[in-house]
Amino acid sequence: RASLSCRNEMSSYDEVDLEDMEWNPELGAFTFQCPCGDVFQITPTELRAGEEIAHCPSCSLVVTVVYEDEDLTTLIPDGF
């Protein structure tokens, strides 16, 4: 868990509205294109826990996900 805290303190590459992210059912996560060619990812579980940092699995960049509490009920698909 210490590494997660350190990652949250990293400078964010950008801010992205949750509404602008794409739902990827295969990953079970919201995604947004990363400059490295991969995608930033954040799961419904992370969002419900109050997480607002989406990580790219291929590089060190992170983005801050901006959302309202009501977005969690309207944007997260049933079953997730």
XYZ file of C-alpha atoms in Angstrom, residues 11-16 21 32-33 35 40-42 51-56 61-65:
24
model
C 2.358 14.844 -10.589
C -0.635 14.156 -12.816
C -0.157 14.309 -16.589
C -3.667 15.720 -17.091
C -7.204 15.888 -15.720
C -9.861 13.831 -17.482
C -13.298 8.042 -20.639
C -8.307 6.943 -21.708
C -5.572 7.033 -24.368
C 0.620 9.289 -25.102
C -4.873 4.887 -18.531
C -7.175 2.634 -16.501
C -9.388 3.000 -13.436
C -9.634 6.873 -5.973
C -9.187 9.567 -8.600
C -5.876 8.555 -10.168
C -5.869 6.437 -13.340
C -2.590 4.667 -14.094
C -1.044 3.605 -17.376
C 2.156 8.643 -16.375
C -1.043 9.087 -14.363
C -4.131 11.235 -14.900
C -6.538 12.675 -12.374
C -10.100 11.514 -13.048
